[in-house]
Coordinates of C-alpha atoms in Angstrom, one line a residue:
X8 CA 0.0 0.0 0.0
X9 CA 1.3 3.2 -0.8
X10 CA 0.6 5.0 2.7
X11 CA 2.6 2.3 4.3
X12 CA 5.1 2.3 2.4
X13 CA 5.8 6.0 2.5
X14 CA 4.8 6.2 6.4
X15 CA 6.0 3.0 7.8
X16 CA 5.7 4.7 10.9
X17 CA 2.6 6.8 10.7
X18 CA 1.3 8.1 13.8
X19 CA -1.0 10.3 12.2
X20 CA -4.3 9.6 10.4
X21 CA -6.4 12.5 10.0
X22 CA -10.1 11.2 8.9
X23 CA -12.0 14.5 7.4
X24 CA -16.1 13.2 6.8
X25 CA -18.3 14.3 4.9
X26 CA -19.0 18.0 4.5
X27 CA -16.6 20.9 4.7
X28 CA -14.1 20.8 7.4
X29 CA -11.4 23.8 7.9
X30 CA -8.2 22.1 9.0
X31 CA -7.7 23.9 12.7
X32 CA -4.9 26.5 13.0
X33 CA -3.9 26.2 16.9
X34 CA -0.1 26.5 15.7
X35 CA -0.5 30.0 13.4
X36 CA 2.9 31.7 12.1
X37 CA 3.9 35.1 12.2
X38 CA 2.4 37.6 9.7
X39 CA 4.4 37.0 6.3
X40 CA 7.7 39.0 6.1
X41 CA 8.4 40.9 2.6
X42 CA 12.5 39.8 3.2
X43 CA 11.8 36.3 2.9
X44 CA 11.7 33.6 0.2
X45 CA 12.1 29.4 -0.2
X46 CA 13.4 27.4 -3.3
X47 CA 12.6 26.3 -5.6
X48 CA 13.8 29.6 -7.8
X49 CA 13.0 27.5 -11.3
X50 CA 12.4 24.2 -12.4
X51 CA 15.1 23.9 -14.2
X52 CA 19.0 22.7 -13.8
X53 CA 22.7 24.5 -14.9
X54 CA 21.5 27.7 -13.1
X55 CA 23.3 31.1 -14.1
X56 CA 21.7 34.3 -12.5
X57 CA 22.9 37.9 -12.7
X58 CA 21.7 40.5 -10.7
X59 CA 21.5 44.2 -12.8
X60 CA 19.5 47.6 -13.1
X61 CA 17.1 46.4 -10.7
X62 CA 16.2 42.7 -11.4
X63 CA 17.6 39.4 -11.7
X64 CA 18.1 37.3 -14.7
X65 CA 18.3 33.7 -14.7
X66 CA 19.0 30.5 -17.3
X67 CA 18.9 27.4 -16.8
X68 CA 19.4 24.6 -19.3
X69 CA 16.1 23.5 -21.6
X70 CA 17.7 21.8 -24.1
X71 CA 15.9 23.8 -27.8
X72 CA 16.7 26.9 -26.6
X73 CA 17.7 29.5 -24.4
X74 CA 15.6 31.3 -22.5
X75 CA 16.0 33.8 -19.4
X76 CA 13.7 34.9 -16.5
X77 CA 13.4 37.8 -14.8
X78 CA 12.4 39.3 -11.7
X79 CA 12.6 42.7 -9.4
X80 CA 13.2 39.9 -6.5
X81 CA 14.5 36.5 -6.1
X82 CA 11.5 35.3 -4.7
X83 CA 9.1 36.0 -7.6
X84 CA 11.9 34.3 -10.1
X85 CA 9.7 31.1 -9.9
X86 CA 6.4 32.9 -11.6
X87 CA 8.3 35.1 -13.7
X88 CA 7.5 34.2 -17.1
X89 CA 10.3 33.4 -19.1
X90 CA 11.4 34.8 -22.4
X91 CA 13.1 32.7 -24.9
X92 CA 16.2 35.0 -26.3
X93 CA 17.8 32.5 -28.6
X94 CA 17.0 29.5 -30.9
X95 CA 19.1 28.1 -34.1
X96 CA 18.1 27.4 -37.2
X97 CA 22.0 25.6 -38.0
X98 CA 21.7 21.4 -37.2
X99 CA 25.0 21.6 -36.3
X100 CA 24.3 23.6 -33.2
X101 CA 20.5 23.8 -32.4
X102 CA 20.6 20.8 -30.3
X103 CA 20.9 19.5 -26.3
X104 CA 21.5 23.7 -25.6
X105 CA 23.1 23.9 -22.4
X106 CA 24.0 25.6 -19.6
X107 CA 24.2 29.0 -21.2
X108 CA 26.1 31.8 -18.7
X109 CA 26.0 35.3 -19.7
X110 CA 29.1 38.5 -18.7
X111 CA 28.9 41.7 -19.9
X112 CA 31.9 43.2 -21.3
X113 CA 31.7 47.1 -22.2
X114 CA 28.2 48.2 -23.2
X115 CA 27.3 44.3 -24.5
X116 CA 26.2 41.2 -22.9
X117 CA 28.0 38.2 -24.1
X118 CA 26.0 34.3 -23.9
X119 CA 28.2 31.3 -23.8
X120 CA 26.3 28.0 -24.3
X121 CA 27.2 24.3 -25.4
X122 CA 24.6 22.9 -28.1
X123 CA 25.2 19.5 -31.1
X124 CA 23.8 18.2 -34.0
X125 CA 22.2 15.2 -31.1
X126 CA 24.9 13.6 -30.2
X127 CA 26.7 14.3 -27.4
X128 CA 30.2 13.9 -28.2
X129 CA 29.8 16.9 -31.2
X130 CA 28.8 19.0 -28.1
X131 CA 31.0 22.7 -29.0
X132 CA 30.9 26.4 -27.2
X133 CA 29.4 29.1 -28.9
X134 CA 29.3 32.6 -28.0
X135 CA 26.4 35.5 -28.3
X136 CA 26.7 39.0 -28.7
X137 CA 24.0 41.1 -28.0
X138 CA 22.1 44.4 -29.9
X139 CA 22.2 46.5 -26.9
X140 CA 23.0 46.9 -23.5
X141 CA 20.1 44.3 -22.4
X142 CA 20.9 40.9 -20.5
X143 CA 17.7 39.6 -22.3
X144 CA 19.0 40.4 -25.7
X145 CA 18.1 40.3 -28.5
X146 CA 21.1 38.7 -29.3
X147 CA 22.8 37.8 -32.6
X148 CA 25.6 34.6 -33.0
X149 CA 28.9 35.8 -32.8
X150 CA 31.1 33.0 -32.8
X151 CA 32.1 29.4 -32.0
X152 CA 34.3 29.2 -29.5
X153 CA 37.7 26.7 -30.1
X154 CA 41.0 26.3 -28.8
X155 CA 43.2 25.0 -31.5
X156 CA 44.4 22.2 -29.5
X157 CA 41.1 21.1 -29.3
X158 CA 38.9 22.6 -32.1
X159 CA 37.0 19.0 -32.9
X160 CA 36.6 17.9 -29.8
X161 CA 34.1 17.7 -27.1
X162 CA 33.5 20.7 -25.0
X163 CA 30.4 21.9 -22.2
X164 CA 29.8 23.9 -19.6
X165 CA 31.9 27.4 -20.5
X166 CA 32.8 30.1 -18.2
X167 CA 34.7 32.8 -17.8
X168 CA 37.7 34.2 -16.2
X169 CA 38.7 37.4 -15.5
X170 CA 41.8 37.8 -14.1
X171 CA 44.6 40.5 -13.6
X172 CA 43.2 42.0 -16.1
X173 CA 42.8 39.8 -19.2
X174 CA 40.1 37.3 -20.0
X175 CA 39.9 33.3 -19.9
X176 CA 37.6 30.4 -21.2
X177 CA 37.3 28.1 -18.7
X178 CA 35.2 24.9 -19.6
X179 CA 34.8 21.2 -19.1
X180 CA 36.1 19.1 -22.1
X181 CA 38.0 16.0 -23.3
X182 CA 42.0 16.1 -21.7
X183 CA 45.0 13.9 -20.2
X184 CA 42.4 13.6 -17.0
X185 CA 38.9 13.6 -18.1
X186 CA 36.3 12.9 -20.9
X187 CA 34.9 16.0 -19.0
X188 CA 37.8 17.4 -17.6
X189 CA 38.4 21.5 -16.8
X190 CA 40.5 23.1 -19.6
X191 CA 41.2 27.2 -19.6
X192 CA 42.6 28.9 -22.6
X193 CA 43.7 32.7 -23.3
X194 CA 40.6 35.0 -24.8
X195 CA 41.9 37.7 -26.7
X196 CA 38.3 39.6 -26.5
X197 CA 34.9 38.1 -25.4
X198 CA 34.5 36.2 -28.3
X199 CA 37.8 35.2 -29.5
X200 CA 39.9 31.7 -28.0
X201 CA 43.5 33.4 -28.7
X202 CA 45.5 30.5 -27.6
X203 CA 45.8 26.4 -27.2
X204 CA 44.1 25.4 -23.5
X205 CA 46.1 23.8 -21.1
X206 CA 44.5 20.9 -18.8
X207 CA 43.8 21.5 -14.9
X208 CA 44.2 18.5 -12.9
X209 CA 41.8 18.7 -10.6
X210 CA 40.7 16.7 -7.5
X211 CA 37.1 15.5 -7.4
X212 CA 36.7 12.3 -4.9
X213 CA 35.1 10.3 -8.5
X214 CA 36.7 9.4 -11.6
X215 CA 34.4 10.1 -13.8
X216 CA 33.6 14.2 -14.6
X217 CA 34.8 17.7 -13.6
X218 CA 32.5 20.1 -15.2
X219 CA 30.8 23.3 -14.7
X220 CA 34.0 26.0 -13.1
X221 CA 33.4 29.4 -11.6
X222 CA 34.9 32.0 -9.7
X223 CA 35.1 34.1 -6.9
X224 CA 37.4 36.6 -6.4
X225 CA 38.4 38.4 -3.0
X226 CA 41.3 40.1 -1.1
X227 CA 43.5 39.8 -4.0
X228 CA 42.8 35.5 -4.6
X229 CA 41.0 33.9 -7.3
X230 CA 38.9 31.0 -6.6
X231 CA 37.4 28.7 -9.1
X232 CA 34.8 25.8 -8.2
X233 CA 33.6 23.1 -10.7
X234 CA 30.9 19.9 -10.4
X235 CA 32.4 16.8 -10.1
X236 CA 30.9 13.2 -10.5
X237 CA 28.0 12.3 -12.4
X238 CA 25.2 15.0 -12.1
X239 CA 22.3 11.8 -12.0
X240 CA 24.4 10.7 -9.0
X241 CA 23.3 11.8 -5.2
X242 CA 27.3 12.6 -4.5
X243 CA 27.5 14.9 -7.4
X244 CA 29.1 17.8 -5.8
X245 CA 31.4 20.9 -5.7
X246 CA 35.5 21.3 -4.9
X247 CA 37.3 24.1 -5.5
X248 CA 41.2 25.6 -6.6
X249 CA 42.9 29.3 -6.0
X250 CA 45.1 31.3 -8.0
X251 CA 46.7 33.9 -5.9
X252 CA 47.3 37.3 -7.6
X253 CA 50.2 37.4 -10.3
X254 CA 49.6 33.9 -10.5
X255 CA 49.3 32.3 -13.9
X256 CA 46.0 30.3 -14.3
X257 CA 47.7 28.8 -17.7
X258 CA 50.4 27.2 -15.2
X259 CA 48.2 24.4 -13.8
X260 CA 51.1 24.4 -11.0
X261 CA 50.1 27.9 -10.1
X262 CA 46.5 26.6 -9.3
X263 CA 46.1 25.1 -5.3
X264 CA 43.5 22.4 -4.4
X265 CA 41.6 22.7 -1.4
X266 CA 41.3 19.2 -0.2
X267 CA 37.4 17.2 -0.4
X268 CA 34.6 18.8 -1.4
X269 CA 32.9 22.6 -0.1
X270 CA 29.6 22.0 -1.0
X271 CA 28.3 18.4 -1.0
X272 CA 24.5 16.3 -0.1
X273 CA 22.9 17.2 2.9
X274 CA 21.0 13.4 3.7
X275 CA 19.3 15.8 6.4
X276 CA 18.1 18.5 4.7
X277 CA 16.8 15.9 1.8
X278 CA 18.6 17.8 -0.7
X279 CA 21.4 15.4 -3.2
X280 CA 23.8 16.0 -6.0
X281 CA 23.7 19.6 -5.1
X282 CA 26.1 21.1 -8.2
X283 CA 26.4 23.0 -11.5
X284 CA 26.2 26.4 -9.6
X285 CA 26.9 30.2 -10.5
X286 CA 28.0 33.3 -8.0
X287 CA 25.6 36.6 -7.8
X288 CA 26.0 39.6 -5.6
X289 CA 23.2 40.9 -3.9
X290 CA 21.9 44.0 -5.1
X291 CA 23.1 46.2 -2.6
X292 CA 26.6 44.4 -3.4
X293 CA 27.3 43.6 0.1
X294 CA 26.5 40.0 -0.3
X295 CA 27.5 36.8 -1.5
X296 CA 25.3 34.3 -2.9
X297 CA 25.7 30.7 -4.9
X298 CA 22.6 29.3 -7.3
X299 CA 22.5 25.7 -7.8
X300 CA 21.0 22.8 -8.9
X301 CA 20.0 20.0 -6.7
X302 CA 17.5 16.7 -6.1
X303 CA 15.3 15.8 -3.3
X304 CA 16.0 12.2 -4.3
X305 CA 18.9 10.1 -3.9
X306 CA 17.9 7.6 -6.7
X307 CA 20.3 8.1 -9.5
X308 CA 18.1 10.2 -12.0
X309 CA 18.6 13.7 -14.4
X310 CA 15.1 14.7 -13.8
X311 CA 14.2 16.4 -10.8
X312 CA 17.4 18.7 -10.8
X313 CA 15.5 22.1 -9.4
X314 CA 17.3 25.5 -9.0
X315 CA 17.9 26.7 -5.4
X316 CA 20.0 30.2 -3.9
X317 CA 21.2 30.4 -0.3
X318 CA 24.0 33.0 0.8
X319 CA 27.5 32.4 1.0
X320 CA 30.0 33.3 3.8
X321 CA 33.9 34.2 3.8
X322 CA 36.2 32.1 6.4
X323 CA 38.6 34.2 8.6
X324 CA 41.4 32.7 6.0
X325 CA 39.9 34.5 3.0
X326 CA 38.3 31.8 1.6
X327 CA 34.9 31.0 0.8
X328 CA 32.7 29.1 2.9
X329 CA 29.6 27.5 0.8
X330 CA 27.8 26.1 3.9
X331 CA 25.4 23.0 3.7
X332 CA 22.7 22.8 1.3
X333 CA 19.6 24.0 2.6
X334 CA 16.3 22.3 2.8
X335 CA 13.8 22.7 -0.2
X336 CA 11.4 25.1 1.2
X337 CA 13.9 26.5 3.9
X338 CA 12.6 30.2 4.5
X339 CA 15.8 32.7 3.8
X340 CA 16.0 36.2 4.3
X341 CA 15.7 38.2 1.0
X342 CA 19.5 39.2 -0.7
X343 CA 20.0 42.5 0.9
X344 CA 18.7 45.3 -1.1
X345 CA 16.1 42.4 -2.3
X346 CA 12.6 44.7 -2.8
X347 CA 11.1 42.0 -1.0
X348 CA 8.4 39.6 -2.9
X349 CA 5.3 39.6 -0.3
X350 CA 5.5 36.0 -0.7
X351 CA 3.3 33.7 1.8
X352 CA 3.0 30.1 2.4
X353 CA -0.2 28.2 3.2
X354 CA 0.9 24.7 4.6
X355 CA -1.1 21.3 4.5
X356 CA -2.0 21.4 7.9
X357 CA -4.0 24.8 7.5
X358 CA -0.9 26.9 9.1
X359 CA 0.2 30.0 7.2
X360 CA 2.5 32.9 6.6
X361 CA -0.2 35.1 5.9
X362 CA -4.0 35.7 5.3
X363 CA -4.3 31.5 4.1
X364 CA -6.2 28.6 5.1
X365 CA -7.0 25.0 3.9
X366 CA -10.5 22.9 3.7
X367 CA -10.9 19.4 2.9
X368 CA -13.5 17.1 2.2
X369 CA -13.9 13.5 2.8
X370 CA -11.3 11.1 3.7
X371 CA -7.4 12.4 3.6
X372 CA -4.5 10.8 4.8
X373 CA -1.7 12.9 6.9
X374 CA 1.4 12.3 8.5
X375 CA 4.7 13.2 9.4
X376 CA 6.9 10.3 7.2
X377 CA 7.9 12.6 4.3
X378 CA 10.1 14.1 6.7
X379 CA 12.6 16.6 4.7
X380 CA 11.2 15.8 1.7
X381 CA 8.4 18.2 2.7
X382 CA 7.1 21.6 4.0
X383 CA 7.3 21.6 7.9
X384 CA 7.5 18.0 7.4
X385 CA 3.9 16.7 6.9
X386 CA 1.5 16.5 4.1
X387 CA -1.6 15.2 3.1
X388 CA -3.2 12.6 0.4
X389 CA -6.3 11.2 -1.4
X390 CA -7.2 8.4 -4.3
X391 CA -11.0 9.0 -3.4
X392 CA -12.6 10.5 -6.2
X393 CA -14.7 13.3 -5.2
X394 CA -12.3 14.8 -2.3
X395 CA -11.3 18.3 -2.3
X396 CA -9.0 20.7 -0.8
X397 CA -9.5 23.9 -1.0
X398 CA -6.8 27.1 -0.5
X399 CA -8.2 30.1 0.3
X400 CA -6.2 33.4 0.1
X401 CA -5.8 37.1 -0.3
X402 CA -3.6 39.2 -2.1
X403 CA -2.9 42.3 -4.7
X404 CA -2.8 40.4 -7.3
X405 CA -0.6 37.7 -8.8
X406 CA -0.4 33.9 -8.6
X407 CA -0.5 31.2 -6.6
X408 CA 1.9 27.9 -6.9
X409 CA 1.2 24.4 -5.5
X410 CA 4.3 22.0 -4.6
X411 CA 3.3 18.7 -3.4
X412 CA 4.8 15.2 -3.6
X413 CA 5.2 13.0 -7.2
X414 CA 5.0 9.2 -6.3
X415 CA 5.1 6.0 -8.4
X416 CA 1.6 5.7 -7.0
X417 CA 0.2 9.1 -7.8
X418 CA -2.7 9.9 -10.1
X419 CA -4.5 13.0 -11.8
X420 CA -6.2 16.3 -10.2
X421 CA -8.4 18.8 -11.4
X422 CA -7.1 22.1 -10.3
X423 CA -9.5 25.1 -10.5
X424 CA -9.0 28.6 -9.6
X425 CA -12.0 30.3 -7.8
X426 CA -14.6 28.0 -8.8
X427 CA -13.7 27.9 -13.0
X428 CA -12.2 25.9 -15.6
X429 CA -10.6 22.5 -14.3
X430 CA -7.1 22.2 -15.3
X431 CA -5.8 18.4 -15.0
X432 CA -2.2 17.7 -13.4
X433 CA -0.7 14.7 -13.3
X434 CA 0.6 14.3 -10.0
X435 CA 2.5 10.9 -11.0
X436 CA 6.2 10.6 -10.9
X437 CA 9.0 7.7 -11.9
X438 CA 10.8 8.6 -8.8
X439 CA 9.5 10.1 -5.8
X440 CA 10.1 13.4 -4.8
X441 CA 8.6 16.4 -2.6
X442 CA 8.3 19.7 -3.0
X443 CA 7.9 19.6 -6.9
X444 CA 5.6 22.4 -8.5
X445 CA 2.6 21.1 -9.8
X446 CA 0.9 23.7 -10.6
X447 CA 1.1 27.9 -11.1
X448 CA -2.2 29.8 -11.8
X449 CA -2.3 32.4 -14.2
X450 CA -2.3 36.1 -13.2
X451 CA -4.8 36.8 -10.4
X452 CA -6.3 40.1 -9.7
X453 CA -6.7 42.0 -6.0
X454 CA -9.2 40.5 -3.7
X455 CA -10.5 36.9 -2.3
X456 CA -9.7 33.9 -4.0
X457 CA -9.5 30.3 -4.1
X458 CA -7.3 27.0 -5.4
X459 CA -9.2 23.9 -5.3
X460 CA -7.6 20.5 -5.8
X461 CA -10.0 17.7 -7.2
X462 CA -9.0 14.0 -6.8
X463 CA -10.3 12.5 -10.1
X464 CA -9.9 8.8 -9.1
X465 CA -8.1 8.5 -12.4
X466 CA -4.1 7.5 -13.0
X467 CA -2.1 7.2 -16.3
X468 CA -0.7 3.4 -17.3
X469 CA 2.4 3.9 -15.8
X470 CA 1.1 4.7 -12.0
X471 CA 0.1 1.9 -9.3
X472 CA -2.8 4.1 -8.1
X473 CA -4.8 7.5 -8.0
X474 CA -3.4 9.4 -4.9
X475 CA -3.4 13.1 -5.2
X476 CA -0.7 14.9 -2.8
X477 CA -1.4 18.4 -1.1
X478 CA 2.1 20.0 0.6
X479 CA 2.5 23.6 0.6
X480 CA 0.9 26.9 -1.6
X481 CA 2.9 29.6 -2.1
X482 CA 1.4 33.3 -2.8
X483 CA 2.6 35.8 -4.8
X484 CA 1.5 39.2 -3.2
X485 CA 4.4 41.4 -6.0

């Protein structure tokens, strides 16, 4: 049975009869702060964010394209709608787009991405250029990016250094270490390899990859950090080198490695394979943040790779400290000089961050076994067809987002915003997972409204059963 097998040790059953019953909200949380937010940012992996001229920008990788999000503040980046600023018309280059990272250099913005023809060992760098001073383009194709020691071979994952002065690719590709191994070579401009790449021999605690290198710099010290092992594995992870200042970072001698890795799973927090990451600043630039992709499944998968923020710290050495992955749905303080998002949470229990609540009707189970894997630990299910639950919430006008669990024994909903048009979700999922968006209403004007969540009693061929999973709502008050 699917309840025992994700609660062996459920200690709550919550029986809701027939007829509308408000869940009771003895435990109530304070009034929603405007400086907080909780991942996930996007659902997507190979995160790159930029904060400028008031809002953030963000890619991630989607495979047929590029496209870029953005947001005043971090915690409306989930519902921003995203704008796609580049697609190819060349085979040779329009597919498996990935993890596209964009600089800006004089009054330009400059998008690096890997893309093939579909397969993956003709996977090349390519550079943008774009028609004004606008991270969101439109952009034109400038070039393809090659060192001429390796100008036919496989190459991901760009980035780019700037150091004392002069610029460097930095990217994961075929040397004397790796199939994926980190390779930097000399830029003459921001769209021009100038010189052969010489292989880093970095540490990694796996064999197989080293992938995905950026950089910090501080106090005089460069520091780059890359991905190592296989992003579908939980112990995918980060570890890092520095290049002091004069230093060479073509004289792989000249590059120190910090021993094991800075960033790695947190079992506790639920959150595994945390990796392929970027650096921001906050917007009042007294901050240090990392974006990220990570699972909240250990099962060794590429789906389910979400993008998550958390700040950074500096250790009394000089040298970064990347903390411990936080827990999907962790609330965080806003980046300083973050506007602030108004966001609220409504959880499954009928708590909330602001002016929320929760009904149900008929029979839905509860309990406390997701553990980490959900909001404040708990969450409810039905496979009776006919149940409800229904949010209820106020706001100045935007969306509303339902995360909830994905199971192997998961069926289909019938979402519907203030009594309307049913939209069906499939709440089914190959691996388990919690937390995972299921669902973002469309633009919502100021005053009362509700989401209601219809348990259809239906289930596509692949799932064992019909249960529909309620975790948290988040509202969009900006």
């Amino acid at each position: 049975m699917r309840a025992a097998r994700r609660f062996p040790r459920l200690t709550l059953l919550l029986v809701l009869l027939s007829g509308l019953v408000t869940v009771p909200q003895a435990v109530t949380a304070s009034a929603a702060a405007t400086g907080t937010f909780r991942n996930p940012l996007n659902t997507g992996p190979d995160p790159f964010l930029t904060y400028w001229n008031g809002s953030y920008y963000l890619t991630t990788t989607q495979g047929d394209g590029i496209r870029m999000w953005r947001s005043s503040s971090l915690g409306t980046l989930l519902t921003a709608a995203p704008v796609t600023v580049w697609t190819d018309t060349d085979a040779s280059r329009n597919r498996d787009i990935w993890a596209p990272e964009f600089y800006r250099f004089g009054d330009r913005w400059y998008l690096y991405y890997t893309a093939d023809d579909g397969i993956d060992d003709h996977h090349r760098l390519y550079v943008l250029e774009s028609e004004r001073d606008d991270p969101a383009g439109p952009y034109h194709f400038k070039a393809k990016l090659a060192p001429p020691d390796h100008a036919s071979d496989f190459a991901i994952d760009p980035g780019i250094l700037q150091h004392d002065g002069r610029l460097y690719l930095a990217y994961a590709g075929i040397n004397a270490y790796q199939h994926n191994g980190i390779n930097i070579a000399p830029m003459s401009n921001p769209y021009t390899v100038s010189g052969d790449a010489v292989a880093i021999d970095a540490a990694g605690g796996c064999a197989e990859v080293r992938e995905g290198p950026e950089f910090l710099h501080r106090n005089g010290r460069t520091w780059m950090t890359y991905s190592t092992c296989d992003t579908g594995k939980p112990d995918y992870q980060v570890w890092m080198m520095s290049l002091r200042e004069g230093a060479d970072p073509l004289v792989p001698a000249d590059w120190v490695q910090t021993s094991g890795p800075v960033f790695s799973r947190a079992d506790d927090h639920g959150v595994y394979g945390p990796g392929h990451h970027a650096f921001f600043r906050s917007p009042d630039g007294t901050e240090d943040w990392i974006v990220y992709h990570a699972k909240s499944t250990s099962a060794y998968t590429y789906t389910d790779r979400t993008t998550r923020a958390q700040k950074i710290t500096w250790k009394a050495d000089g040298s970064p400290d990347l903390g411990r992955p936080l827990s999907l749905g962790a609330t965080q303080d806003l980046p300083a000089g973050d506007p602030g998002s108004g966001t609220y949470w409504i959880n499954d229990d009928g708590r909330s961050s602001g002016d929320g609540t929760l009904a149900y009707t008929g029979v839905w189970n509860s309990g406390t076994g997701c553990a980490t894997q959900c909001f404040w630990g708990d969450d409810h299910w039905s496979d009776r067809k006919g149940n409800t639950a229904t949010f209820t919430f106020t706001f100045t006008g935007t969306r509303i987002a339902l995360l909830s669990v994905r199971d192997t024994g998961n069926g289909i909903g019938a979402l519907s915003i203030d009594g309307g048009s049913e939209q069906r979700v499939d709440f089914y999922g190959a691996t388990r997972t919690g937390e995972t968006l299921q669902y973002i209403s469309p633009q919502l004007p100021y005053g009362r409204h509700t989401l209601r969540v219809w348990v259809t009693g239906e289930h596509n061929s692949q799932s064992r059963a019909a249960f529909v999973s309620v975790d948290r709502a988040e509202v969009y008050t900006k």
